[in-house]
């Protein structure tokens, strides 16, 4: 029963990843693309986490850590670039 729920969750998260990817590619505006990219990162982290549960391993824990750091820094940098036009302030 638990394995079936995990498989259904993986299928739903796969659809969510696909929808987020489409929004990232054809988003009507740059903020929409940034939000979709952030959602894509979060869904990818969840997908890998569930995959770790299914395979009963912790081998992908470093991958989750790196993806979460990159998603966070990428979202902050792109948001700051849209707001101010630069990523790093020289003040």
Tab-separated table of C-alpha atoms in Angstrom:
chain	number	residue	atom	x	y	z
A	1	UNK	CA	0.000	0.000	0.000
A	2	UNK	CA	2.764	2.452	0.959
A	3	UNK	CA	4.694	1.607	-2.202
A	4	UNK	CA	1.593	2.308	-4.315
A	5	UNK	CA	1.122	5.700	-2.693
A	6	UNK	CA	4.755	6.539	-3.374
A	7	UNK	CA	4.387	5.541	-7.037
A	8	UNK	CA	1.247	7.674	-7.423
A	9	UNK	CA	3.062	10.587	-5.779
A	10	UNK	CA	5.996	10.164	-8.166
A	11	UNK	CA	3.618	10.218	-11.132
A	12	UNK	CA	1.893	13.378	-9.898
A	13	UNK	CA	5.222	15.053	-9.201
A	14	UNK	CA	6.419	14.120	-12.693
A	15	UNK	CA	3.408	15.894	-14.168
A	16	UNK	CA	4.097	18.862	-11.915
A	17	UNK	CA	7.725	18.959	-13.053
A	18	UNK	CA	6.596	18.932	-16.679
A	19	UNK	CA	4.105	21.755	-16.120
A	20	UNK	CA	6.715	23.835	-14.277
A	21	UNK	CA	9.174	23.241	-17.103
A	22	UNK	CA	6.639	24.431	-19.668
A	23	UNK	CA	5.922	27.532	-17.564
A	24	UNK	CA	9.650	28.187	-17.311
A	25	UNK	CA	10.117	27.980	-21.075
A	26	UNK	CA	7.043	29.877	-22.281
A	27	UNK	CA	6.187	31.981	-19.259
A	28	UNK	CA	4.653	35.260	-20.361
A	29	UNK	CA	6.919	37.374	-18.172
A	30	UNK	CA	10.270	37.074	-16.449
A	31	UNK	CA	8.822	36.948	-12.882
A	32	UNK	CA	6.565	34.067	-13.951
A	33	UNK	CA	9.605	32.211	-15.218
A	34	UNK	CA	11.495	32.799	-11.973
A	35	UNK	CA	8.603	31.514	-9.870
A	36	UNK	CA	8.264	28.488	-12.152
A	37	UNK	CA	11.985	27.827	-11.892
A	38	UNK	CA	11.778	27.977	-8.103
A	39	UNK	CA	8.784	25.610	-8.121
A	40	UNK	CA	10.680	23.310	-10.467
A	41	UNK	CA	13.575	23.154	-8.003
A	42	UNK	CA	11.303	22.440	-5.056
A	43	UNK	CA	9.435	19.734	-6.970
A	44	UNK	CA	12.704	18.197	-8.060
A	45	UNK	CA	13.889	18.067	-4.443
A	46	UNK	CA	10.650	16.350	-3.417
A	47	UNK	CA	10.853	13.948	-6.342
A	48	UNK	CA	14.380	12.895	-5.437
A	49	UNK	CA	13.383	12.581	-1.779
A	50	UNK	CA	10.540	10.229	-2.634
A	51	UNK	CA	12.851	8.316	-4.943
A	52	UNK	CA	15.221	7.878	-2.003
A	53	UNK	CA	12.365	6.458	0.081
A	54	UNK	CA	11.376	4.057	-2.695
A	55	UNK	CA	14.940	2.829	-3.170
A	56	UNK	CA	15.638	2.829	0.604
A	57	UNK	CA	18.934	4.659	0.241
A	58	UNK	CA	20.494	7.943	1.263
A	59	UNK	CA	22.773	8.101	-1.756
A	60	UNK	CA	21.025	11.147	-3.243
A	61	UNK	CA	21.051	13.298	-0.112
A	62	UNK	CA	24.005	15.340	-1.355
A	63	UNK	CA	22.219	15.875	-4.658
A	64	UNK	CA	19.205	17.245	-2.794
A	65	UNK	CA	21.448	19.562	-0.802
A	66	UNK	CA	23.188	20.934	-3.900
A	67	UNK	CA	19.932	21.387	-5.826
A	68	UNK	CA	18.328	23.211	-2.900
A	69	UNK	CA	21.290	25.572	-2.524
A	70	UNK	CA	21.427	26.277	-6.266
A	71	UNK	CA	17.655	26.826	-6.471
A	72	UNK	CA	17.719	29.244	-3.546
A	73	UNK	CA	20.698	31.236	-4.808
A	74	UNK	CA	19.351	31.271	-8.355
A	75	UNK	CA	15.959	32.542	-7.280
A	76	UNK	CA	17.465	35.272	-5.114
A	77	UNK	CA	19.914	36.370	-7.831
A	78	UNK	CA	17.301	36.489	-10.585
A	79	UNK	CA	14.816	38.312	-8.375
A	80	UNK	CA	17.429	40.877	-7.416
A	81	UNK	CA	18.407	41.300	-11.059
A	82	UNK	CA	14.809	41.989	-12.057
A	83	UNK	CA	14.293	44.418	-9.184
A	84	UNK	CA	17.497	46.455	-9.499
A	85	UNK	CA	19.082	45.490	-12.820
A	86	UNK	CA	22.262	44.181	-11.178
A	87	UNK	CA	23.032	41.141	-9.063
A	88	UNK	CA	25.934	42.583	-7.057
A	89	UNK	CA	25.815	46.100	-5.627
A	90	UNK	CA	29.078	48.033	-5.817
A	91	UNK	CA	28.255	50.387	-2.922
